[in-house]
XYZ file of C-alpha atoms in Angstrom:
632
model
C -34.514 -18.804 -17.057
C -36.581 -15.939 -18.513
C -34.701 -13.774 -20.942
C -37.409 -11.613 -22.288
C -40.910 -10.456 -21.841
C -43.295 -11.098 -24.711
C -46.449 -9.105 -25.023
C -49.360 -8.856 -27.459
C -48.755 -6.647 -30.425
C -51.434 -4.658 -32.216
C -49.132 -2.354 -34.175
C -50.167 1.279 -34.381
C -49.951 2.800 -37.804
C -51.048 6.010 -39.490
C -53.889 5.257 -41.777
C -55.121 8.818 -42.876
C -53.984 12.388 -42.603
C -56.126 15.406 -43.548
C -54.692 18.892 -43.407
C -56.347 22.085 -44.604
C -55.104 25.785 -44.689
C -51.942 25.156 -42.628
C -48.769 26.966 -43.731
C -48.336 26.633 -47.477
C -50.704 23.674 -47.649
C -54.123 24.432 -48.995
C -55.417 20.754 -48.713
C -53.649 17.503 -48.086
C -55.543 14.294 -47.856
C -53.376 11.175 -47.778
C -53.981 7.549 -46.847
C -50.608 5.800 -46.483
C -50.593 2.423 -48.369
C -50.029 -1.113 -46.975
C -49.047 -4.360 -48.814
C -51.110 -7.540 -49.048
C -49.764 -8.691 -45.825
C -50.726 -5.611 -43.902
C -47.114 -4.272 -43.669
C -46.742 -0.484 -44.175
C -45.103 0.835 -47.326
C -42.720 3.760 -47.061
C -43.885 7.236 -47.642
C -41.458 9.953 -48.890
C -42.491 13.605 -48.673
C -40.708 15.849 -51.209
C -40.809 19.369 -52.542
C -38.911 22.634 -52.410
C -38.065 24.438 -49.201
C -41.119 26.070 -47.695
C -43.578 23.643 -49.463
C -44.809 22.115 -46.169
C -42.793 18.832 -45.709
C -41.870 19.363 -42.043
C -45.278 20.637 -41.352
C -46.755 17.228 -42.454
C -44.216 15.364 -40.316
C -44.849 17.708 -37.322
C -48.599 16.763 -37.169
C -47.724 13.048 -37.182
C -45.215 13.493 -34.218
C -47.683 15.777 -32.432
C -50.358 13.174 -32.665
C -47.984 10.451 -31.343
C -46.945 12.832 -28.532
C -50.644 13.548 -27.501
C -51.326 9.749 -27.510
C -48.251 9.019 -25.403
C -48.985 11.791 -22.871
C -52.213 9.813 -21.988
C -50.227 6.689 -21.008
C -46.834 7.885 -19.822
C -45.536 10.605 -17.544
C -42.058 11.251 -19.098
C -43.044 12.295 -22.586
C -43.242 16.106 -22.207
C -41.844 17.747 -19.065
C -44.301 19.971 -17.249
C -43.903 23.664 -17.201
C -43.375 25.850 -14.109
C -47.148 25.761 -13.368
C -47.245 21.940 -13.640
C -49.170 21.932 -16.966
C -48.085 19.639 -19.742
C -47.397 21.801 -22.822
C -48.160 20.756 -26.408
C -45.335 19.520 -28.609
C -46.699 21.571 -31.526
C -47.835 25.070 -30.745
C -51.266 26.185 -31.863
C -50.896 29.633 -33.391
C -52.855 31.862 -35.841
C -49.628 32.348 -37.734
C -49.905 28.771 -38.898
C -53.170 29.538 -40.883
C -52.678 29.777 -44.559
C -52.644 33.399 -45.770
C -56.054 34.709 -46.639
C -57.939 31.964 -44.810
C -59.793 32.052 -41.507
C -58.929 28.686 -40.103
C -56.688 25.782 -40.244
C -57.753 22.131 -39.678
C -55.639 18.945 -39.112
C -57.161 15.482 -38.612
C -55.126 12.307 -38.239
C -56.471 8.652 -37.923
C -54.234 5.780 -36.536
C -55.248 2.153 -36.213
C -54.047 -0.617 -34.020
C -56.026 -3.726 -35.123
C -59.503 -2.938 -33.968
C -58.641 0.207 -32.046
C -58.962 3.666 -33.708
C -56.840 6.515 -32.529
C -57.663 10.031 -33.738
C -56.039 13.426 -33.463
C -57.622 16.962 -34.181
C -56.035 20.389 -34.119
C -58.208 23.496 -35.114
C -57.031 27.141 -35.231
C -59.069 30.267 -36.172
C -62.771 30.471 -36.846
C -64.570 27.330 -38.011
C -68.056 26.080 -37.372
C -67.989 22.335 -37.032
C -71.675 22.060 -37.835
C -71.222 23.821 -41.253
C -67.960 22.231 -42.185
C -67.869 19.779 -45.112
C -68.936 16.363 -43.882
C -66.577 14.568 -46.323
C -64.290 13.335 -43.581
C -66.678 13.490 -40.722
C -67.455 9.734 -40.663
C -63.853 8.896 -39.809
C -63.377 11.729 -37.270
C -66.928 12.004 -35.819
C -65.646 11.422 -32.181
C -63.564 14.594 -32.527
C -66.151 16.742 -34.316
C -66.775 18.909 -31.283
C -64.390 21.874 -31.659
C -65.558 25.471 -30.729
C -66.161 27.831 -33.558
C -63.611 30.343 -32.386
C -60.239 30.014 -30.885
C -57.673 27.167 -30.696
C -58.476 23.523 -30.109
C -56.530 20.304 -29.751
C -58.123 16.898 -28.877
C -57.248 13.150 -29.233
C -59.287 9.960 -28.877
C -57.209 6.948 -28.008
C -57.384 3.919 -25.748
C -54.781 4.499 -23.040
C -53.914 0.668 -22.818
C -53.466 0.408 -26.532
C -50.984 3.285 -26.509
C -49.120 1.954 -23.576
C -48.818 -1.511 -25.180
C -47.859 -0.194 -28.702
C -45.290 2.364 -27.598
C -43.675 0.078 -24.990
C -43.306 -2.711 -27.596
C -42.614 -0.851 -30.695
C -40.239 1.701 -32.201
C -41.973 5.085 -32.358
C -39.560 7.954 -32.942
C -39.009 11.320 -34.700
C -35.548 12.107 -36.018
C -35.549 15.892 -36.731
C -33.475 17.576 -39.439
C -31.341 19.203 -36.575
C -30.222 15.787 -35.284
C -26.506 15.418 -34.572
C -23.972 13.131 -33.078
C -20.763 14.501 -31.460
C -17.510 13.329 -33.205
C -14.687 12.001 -31.084
C -12.567 15.157 -31.674
C -15.092 17.384 -29.950
C -14.320 18.551 -26.369
C -17.677 18.267 -24.684
C -16.526 20.795 -22.023
C -16.761 23.495 -24.745
C -20.492 22.973 -25.024
C -23.502 23.486 -22.674
C -24.180 20.229 -20.884
C -27.256 18.409 -21.863
C -29.046 15.733 -19.856
C -29.054 12.145 -20.798
C -32.007 9.820 -20.715
C -30.062 6.960 -18.959
C -32.450 6.814 -15.997
C -33.936 3.955 -14.046
C -37.217 2.498 -15.225
C -40.362 3.637 -13.455
C -43.967 2.855 -13.798
C -45.788 4.967 -16.457
C -42.428 6.045 -17.944
C -41.812 5.200 -21.590
C -38.096 6.013 -21.335
C -37.864 6.051 -25.183
C -38.016 9.735 -26.160
C -40.185 10.331 -29.189
C -37.935 13.267 -30.238
C -34.509 11.742 -30.994
C -32.049 14.673 -31.734
C -28.959 12.715 -30.498
C -28.672 9.174 -29.250
C -24.947 8.109 -29.503
C -24.541 7.833 -25.749
C -27.386 5.543 -25.269
C -26.687 3.486 -28.298
C -22.999 3.047 -27.486
C -23.857 1.621 -24.201
C -26.571 -0.600 -25.789
C -24.150 -1.855 -28.456
C -21.705 -2.927 -25.727
C -24.586 -4.854 -24.096
C -25.417 -6.494 -27.349
C -21.737 -7.372 -27.725
C -21.407 -8.821 -24.198
C -24.644 -10.954 -24.675
C -22.716 -12.894 -27.280
C -19.506 -13.502 -25.377
C -19.099 -17.336 -25.193
C -17.348 -19.247 -22.440
C -15.230 -21.864 -24.322
C -15.762 -24.328 -21.529
C -19.464 -24.028 -21.588
C -19.495 -24.048 -25.381
C -17.670 -27.362 -25.402
C -20.051 -28.745 -22.784
C -23.037 -27.734 -24.911
C -21.559 -29.382 -27.966
C -20.895 -32.668 -26.079
C -24.311 -32.637 -24.531
C -26.044 -32.182 -27.859
C -24.017 -34.926 -29.543
C -24.642 -37.355 -26.711
C -28.394 -36.571 -26.665
C -28.627 -37.089 -30.470
C -26.924 -40.504 -30.121
C -29.232 -41.605 -27.368
C -32.574 -40.228 -28.876
C -34.558 -42.121 -31.427
C -35.179 -40.243 -34.739
C -38.729 -39.392 -33.699
C -37.349 -37.382 -30.680
C -36.574 -34.053 -32.321
C -36.393 -31.782 -29.273
C -33.497 -31.860 -26.766
C -34.117 -30.565 -23.276
C -31.166 -28.666 -22.057
C -30.138 -28.271 -18.335
C -30.503 -24.687 -17.051
C -26.756 -24.018 -16.944
C -26.387 -24.897 -20.690
C -29.681 -23.183 -21.592
C -28.175 -19.756 -20.897
C -25.251 -20.655 -23.173
C -27.607 -21.582 -26.015
C -29.478 -18.241 -25.644
C -26.195 -16.397 -25.929
C -25.553 -18.144 -29.224
C -29.134 -17.239 -30.398
C -28.627 -13.632 -29.453
C -25.453 -13.479 -31.356
C -27.628 -12.746 -34.326
C -28.403 -9.420 -32.635
C -24.680 -8.481 -32.839
C -24.609 -9.574 -36.461
C -27.552 -7.404 -37.250
C -25.845 -4.401 -35.724
C -22.777 -5.262 -37.688
C -25.065 -5.713 -40.796
C -25.989 -2.040 -40.515
C -22.342 -0.940 -40.020
C -21.340 -3.085 -43.093
C -23.913 -1.369 -45.234
C -22.924 2.104 -44.059
C -19.131 1.477 -44.291
C -19.678 -0.519 -47.617
C -17.463 -3.292 -46.222
C -19.186 -6.661 -45.980
C -16.668 -8.005 -43.506
C -16.605 -5.068 -40.924
C -17.105 -6.377 -37.401
C -17.381 -5.157 -33.888
C -14.346 -5.504 -31.621
C -13.944 -5.034 -27.858
C -11.543 -2.328 -26.684
C -9.660 -2.454 -23.412
C -11.536 -0.397 -20.679
C -8.803 2.327 -20.733
C -9.629 3.296 -24.392
C -11.427 6.650 -24.296
C -15.212 7.066 -24.672
C -16.105 3.660 -26.081
C -15.204 0.013 -25.505
C -16.404 -0.830 -28.899
C -14.234 -0.442 -32.003
C -14.843 -1.622 -35.644
C -12.462 -3.755 -37.609
C -12.552 -3.301 -41.366
C -12.053 -6.014 -44.004
C -8.588 -4.671 -44.901
C -7.390 -4.814 -41.226
C -7.860 -1.073 -40.527
C -9.427 -0.231 -37.096
C -11.986 2.420 -36.451
C -11.119 2.970 -32.757
C -14.612 3.882 -31.497
C -18.218 4.417 -32.761
C -17.499 8.155 -32.142
C -14.851 7.907 -34.802
C -17.460 7.437 -37.637
C -18.007 10.439 -39.866
C -21.033 12.678 -39.273
C -23.111 11.081 -41.929
C -22.129 7.576 -41.005
C -22.723 8.255 -37.396
C -26.183 9.687 -37.852
C -27.161 6.824 -40.137
C -25.818 4.205 -37.736
C -27.444 5.681 -34.566
C -30.781 6.188 -36.417
C -31.311 2.612 -37.252
C -29.555 1.339 -34.008
C -32.242 3.330 -32.171
C -35.031 1.620 -34.079
C -33.612 -1.753 -32.921
C -32.995 -0.525 -29.369
C -36.566 0.810 -29.149
C -38.043 -2.253 -30.882
C -36.445 -4.907 -28.629
C -37.265 -3.293 -25.400
C -39.755 -5.865 -24.298
C -38.657 -8.692 -26.496
C -35.025 -9.358 -27.264
C -35.915 -11.766 -30.071
C -36.745 -8.771 -32.155
C -33.121 -7.736 -32.212
C -32.502 -11.225 -33.565
C -35.238 -10.977 -36.176
C -35.466 -7.352 -37.346
C -38.464 -8.121 -39.467
C -40.490 -8.432 -36.192
C -39.809 -4.861 -35.097
C -42.928 -2.776 -35.302
C -43.623 0.909 -35.070
C -43.724 4.255 -36.833
C -40.611 6.222 -37.570
C -40.669 9.888 -38.832
C -37.471 11.276 -40.232
C -37.085 14.861 -41.489
C -34.524 15.320 -44.270
C -33.448 11.751 -44.238
C -30.593 12.306 -46.683
C -28.944 15.107 -44.648
C -25.153 14.760 -44.426
C -25.081 11.672 -46.602
C -22.767 10.777 -49.408
C -24.631 10.008 -52.761
C -24.003 6.220 -52.418
C -25.415 6.218 -48.875
C -28.470 8.036 -50.186
C -29.121 5.869 -53.270
C -27.960 2.420 -52.111
C -27.699 2.128 -48.383
C -30.602 4.102 -46.976
C -33.169 1.935 -48.924
C -31.348 -1.190 -47.929
C -31.547 -0.244 -44.274
C -35.212 0.823 -44.458
C -36.003 -2.597 -46.038
C -34.610 -4.427 -42.966
C -37.756 -3.319 -41.030
C -40.882 -4.314 -43.028
C -43.160 -3.813 -40.047
C -42.065 -0.243 -39.288
C -44.014 2.510 -40.880
C -41.397 5.013 -42.433
C -42.677 8.527 -43.198
C -39.752 10.716 -44.142
C -38.958 13.915 -46.051
C -36.166 14.286 -48.587
C -34.536 16.669 -50.930
C -32.520 13.938 -52.746
C -33.510 12.528 -56.180
C -30.997 9.805 -55.603
C -32.731 8.674 -52.592
C -36.045 8.486 -54.371
C -34.501 6.597 -57.296
C -32.786 4.154 -54.835
C -36.090 3.686 -52.993
C -37.955 2.762 -56.207
C -35.097 0.514 -57.282
C -35.164 -1.285 -53.946
C -39.007 -1.574 -53.305
C -40.477 -1.150 -56.798
C -42.172 2.010 -58.083
C -45.691 0.867 -56.895
C -44.411 0.105 -53.323
C -43.118 3.542 -52.565
C -45.371 6.615 -52.028
C -43.780 9.889 -53.143
C -45.892 12.860 -52.152
C -44.977 16.250 -53.664
C -45.887 19.155 -51.453
C -47.738 21.498 -51.037
C -50.525 19.630 -52.909
C -49.428 16.175 -51.562
C -49.687 14.999 -55.131
C -48.472 11.457 -55.718
C -45.568 11.333 -58.168
C -42.962 8.929 -59.367
C -39.227 9.371 -59.775
C -39.311 9.556 -63.544
C -38.714 13.287 -63.482
C -35.375 12.521 -61.687
C -34.202 10.013 -64.211
C -31.386 12.357 -65.352
C -30.090 12.280 -61.775
C -30.061 8.437 -62.133
C -27.968 8.580 -65.249
C -25.609 11.072 -63.561
C -25.305 8.859 -60.555
C -24.632 5.788 -62.692
C -21.934 7.701 -64.331
C -20.586 8.908 -60.981
C -20.527 5.227 -59.713
C -18.621 4.254 -62.880
C -16.166 7.020 -62.329
C -15.567 5.914 -58.744
C -15.197 2.236 -59.829
C -12.818 3.362 -62.571
C -10.785 5.459 -60.027
C -10.516 2.543 -57.628
C -9.457 0.143 -60.464
C -7.061 2.648 -61.850
C -5.283 3.187 -58.617
C -5.024 -0.587 -58.022
C -3.615 -1.197 -61.539
C -1.325 1.625 -62.178
C -0.259 3.416 -58.998
C 2.277 0.832 -57.703
C 4.287 0.222 -60.870
C 7.918 1.340 -61.427
C 8.413 1.345 -65.238
C 7.205 4.322 -67.279
C 3.467 3.797 -68.075
C 1.918 4.126 -71.510
C -1.999 4.181 -71.548
C -3.952 3.575 -74.791
C -7.629 4.061 -75.477
C -8.350 0.241 -75.599
C -6.899 -3.240 -75.483
C -6.539 -3.533 -79.289
C -4.308 -0.386 -79.309
C -2.180 -1.990 -76.620
C -1.782 -5.196 -78.605
C -0.991 -3.408 -81.814
C 1.685 -1.350 -80.200
C 3.325 -4.252 -78.366
C 3.257 -6.359 -81.636
C 4.729 -3.422 -83.668
C 7.692 -2.988 -81.183
C 8.260 -6.666 -81.597
C 8.046 -6.843 -85.395
C 10.116 -3.594 -85.837
C 12.898 -4.961 -83.583
C 12.353 -2.514 -80.610
C 12.224 -5.155 -77.910
C 14.443 -3.101 -75.615
C 11.815 -0.397 -75.588
C 9.108 -2.935 -75.326
C 10.731 -4.457 -72.095
C 11.360 -1.016 -70.646
C 7.752 0.291 -70.692
C 4.424 -0.825 -69.246
C 2.014 -0.515 -72.173
C -1.570 -0.915 -70.945
C -5.027 0.222 -71.891
C -7.084 2.532 -69.778
C -10.203 0.380 -69.315
C -11.199 -2.942 -67.756
C -11.691 -6.048 -69.936
C -14.000 -8.704 -68.474
C -13.809 -12.496 -69.053
C -16.020 -12.241 -72.077
C -13.740 -9.749 -73.775
C -16.048 -6.714 -73.258
C -14.182 -3.486 -72.253
C -15.558 -0.951 -69.862
C -14.144 2.550 -69.207
C -12.211 2.629 -72.583
C -11.809 5.286 -75.165
C -10.625 8.911 -75.155
C -13.287 9.860 -72.538
C -11.735 7.573 -69.910
C -8.234 8.653 -70.745
C -9.475 12.245 -69.963
C -10.914 10.881 -66.704
C -7.656 9.166 -65.935
C -5.960 12.573 -66.241
C -8.502 14.124 -63.776
C -7.756 11.351 -61.384
C -4.051 11.674 -61.810
C -4.103 15.431 -61.208
C -6.123 14.896 -57.978
C -3.816 12.073 -56.732
C -0.355 12.922 -58.070
C 1.356 11.624 -54.892
C 0.058 8.082 -55.672
C 1.864 7.840 -59.012
C 5.643 7.663 -58.756
C 6.435 7.110 -62.428
C 6.253 8.867 -65.769
C 3.022 8.440 -67.575
C 1.971 8.889 -71.223
C -1.586 9.140 -72.482
C -1.596 8.013 -76.076
C -4.686 8.997 -78.009
C -5.902 7.875 -81.362
C -5.327 10.135 -84.449
C -9.016 11.184 -84.712
C -9.108 12.903 -81.268
C -6.556 15.489 -82.470
C -5.356 15.794 -78.908
C -2.645 18.540 -78.671
C 0.687 17.598 -77.165
C 1.250 18.401 -73.598
C 4.085 17.701 -71.242
C 3.809 18.660 -67.492
C 6.840 17.245 -65.731
C 6.713 13.507 -66.250
C 3.123 13.481 -67.450
C 2.864 13.406 -71.272
C -0.216 13.669 -73.649
C 0.321 12.641 -77.293
C -1.874 11.673 -80.232
C -0.903 9.081 -82.833
C -0.090 10.696 -86.181
C -2.569 10.149 -88.948
C -1.721 8.026 -91.987
C -3.088 9.886 -94.903
C -2.351 7.026 -97.233
C -5.077 4.926 -95.725
C -8.403 6.179 -97.158
C -10.378 3.025 -96.110
C -9.922 3.283 -92.401
C -9.553 6.947 -91.381
C -10.113 6.601 -87.601
C -8.616 4.740 -84.807
C -5.217 3.015 -84.560
C -6.073 0.780 -87.491
C -5.527 3.838 -89.687
C -1.717 3.162 -89.328
C -2.004 -0.013 -91.479
C -1.831 -0.063 -95.149
C -5.095 -0.547 -97.128
C -4.300 -4.019 -98.440
C -5.025 -6.097 -95.258
C -8.624 -4.722 -94.933
C -10.168 -7.563 -96.909
C -13.944 -8.214 -97.228
C -13.736 -11.061 -94.724
C -13.003 -8.602 -91.861
C -16.258 -6.749 -92.414
C -19.725 -7.407 -91.029
C -23.102 -5.853 -91.883
C -25.658 -4.371 -89.458
C -29.171 -3.059 -90.012
C -29.774 0.762 -90.048
C -32.738 2.752 -89.020
C -33.883 3.262 -92.563
C -34.248 -0.484 -93.199
C -30.925 -0.755 -94.949
C -27.633 -2.154 -93.833
C -24.092 -0.759 -93.224
C -20.661 -2.412 -93.189
C -18.377 -2.156 -90.250
C -14.889 -3.440 -89.530
C -14.762 -6.315 -87.050
C -11.771 -4.983 -85.215
C -11.122 -7.884 -82.813
C -11.092 -10.222 -85.813
C -8.691 -7.971 -87.765
C -6.477 -7.517 -84.772
C -6.129 -11.210 -84.161
C -5.194 -11.792 -87.771
C -2.776 -8.922 -88.242
C -1.010 -9.558 -85.020
C -0.396 -13.188 -85.988
C 0.359 -12.678 -89.656
C 1.408 -9.021 -90.095
C 4.888 -8.204 -91.454
C 7.236 -5.422 -90.737
C 5.711 -3.689 -93.881
C 2.282 -3.878 -92.337
C 3.499 -2.277 -89.191
C 5.838 0.222 -90.974
C 3.650 3.382 -90.184
C 3.862 2.395 -86.438
C 7.288 3.888 -86.610
C 5.608 7.268 -85.707
C 4.309 5.578 -82.456
C 7.797 4.069 -81.785
C 9.292 7.640 -82.101
C 6.816 9.038 -79.454
C 7.591 6.063 -77.102
C 11.412 6.509 -77.648
C 11.262 10.256 -76.894
C 9.121 9.582 -73.762
C 11.406 6.899 -72.458
C 14.584 8.757 -73.186
C 13.201 11.823 -71.270
C 12.521 9.657 -68.342
C 16.103 8.304 -68.513
C 17.490 11.784 -68.646
C 15.377 12.974 -65.745
C 16.464 9.886 -63.723
C 20.134 10.614 -64.377
C 19.744 14.288 -63.312
C 18.101 13.217 -60.067
C 20.849 10.591 -59.146
C 23.154 12.163 -56.551
C 26.803 12.462 -57.562
C 29.379 10.292 -55.798
């Protein structure tokens, strides 16, 4: 049986764009780059509002529209007189202030075929115009001196083949997907594109403002393609095993009977479902998320999503606005790209085309901008992405994913190529943001579910000292009644992340934003050098360890509570300084190991001040618990 129609592919890409005197753009001449294999490299257009980003994209889409109008009847609907209007209006208002004309020239290539586009407005004599770009656009060098002019030069068969086989689409900044809570009857109805296929109809709109309805139906088809009949699956397994036993080692290929061939194709096309799930997993940041089939009486969609923790997202419409837009954008690329060859949904790297996206970062969380968007773009190496963005995080993520020399960042209105170095401060801010989010997740996991009063210190050594002090000083009842932990995370190598007074402060911010998660008293215990003032808000306490003025050797940190005698030379190391000298520093882990094993009650005597803080904290909790106990 035949499962797909394979056709020749030329791959139509943009190779050159020249704009002059249009909107804020004085002159823009760009040649999008390609790698050594001929695959297009992504182009990101940046700049402040009003700098011409959308203008650049609009000319690319207008050229694609004019090409498509030559080969298909359903690209632009005719007006009342039967004429096919332009996608992009030619108007003198588009001419740059103070100039007499605007000129736009675009050059596309599909292997040996050249496709060209020209738009002119205002007064411009073609004969007297600078010949610097004439060699490429000679076939269109015929505009009238006055008035508006638009013309294209393209082979109709090439356009038909490329746009039928590939993914050519424009996602405008105004794109949207309706959430599941919206009552569609409250909005003006809009027509859908789910129509029968007719000759000379592309049936893949270039302008993709909303596509959830089409994609939801398509995802169900992808899901159903992979439904396996257990009986046929067992027959296939038995047939393959029997054939392998009967064939000689030289016979590598097994010929399947038609009834089992269909089943084998279903297994192959199961990768298409996995590719759709791969996009969802990236967007949801859950590597185990998978599609599930709803019963037919479940609302607007038969497809749900099962998360790794067992939660169910009931329908695709239940995704957030940003998640929904991102999913449907890349699902549309697969749907368009596999139209004539289902194998392309199995192997995404074979999908070809040109995708233009205005404000690609709109509605997206910083992690989706920095991490997920570049990852999804990288799944389609043969698709030429030309996008605009306001997000430094997206630019940083693109350079991190592709490499600085494989992403073209054009700053408008000059179309000057830049790199993301100027946005490095955003990168540092984002790294801090990600650390904070990881810290918050780990904090909730470790501390939210406990029942004992919680004491949090700045680091793991503080925790060890205090626990040992309570033991040495005979305060085991207090030791057993409290959870004494440090605020950070210690890895297998002993290195600590998220420690110190900064992260105690961050914990406080997290606590105040999520008080309902923490059902026990909490004490944040700072070192003496922070000089943190005492605070007590309900069962949330803040205290600093009192300073031991008798220790003049170690004046900072919890080690200040020890007498001077244990700080022997063997606990110090030297490190080079910037001036070429060296400086001594206390090897705190080494000292901690020794003092916790060998220290006496005299060594830990000054920890009595810490014991007093813990005692007050615990007794206040006991008193509060008694007051809250109902009388009999």
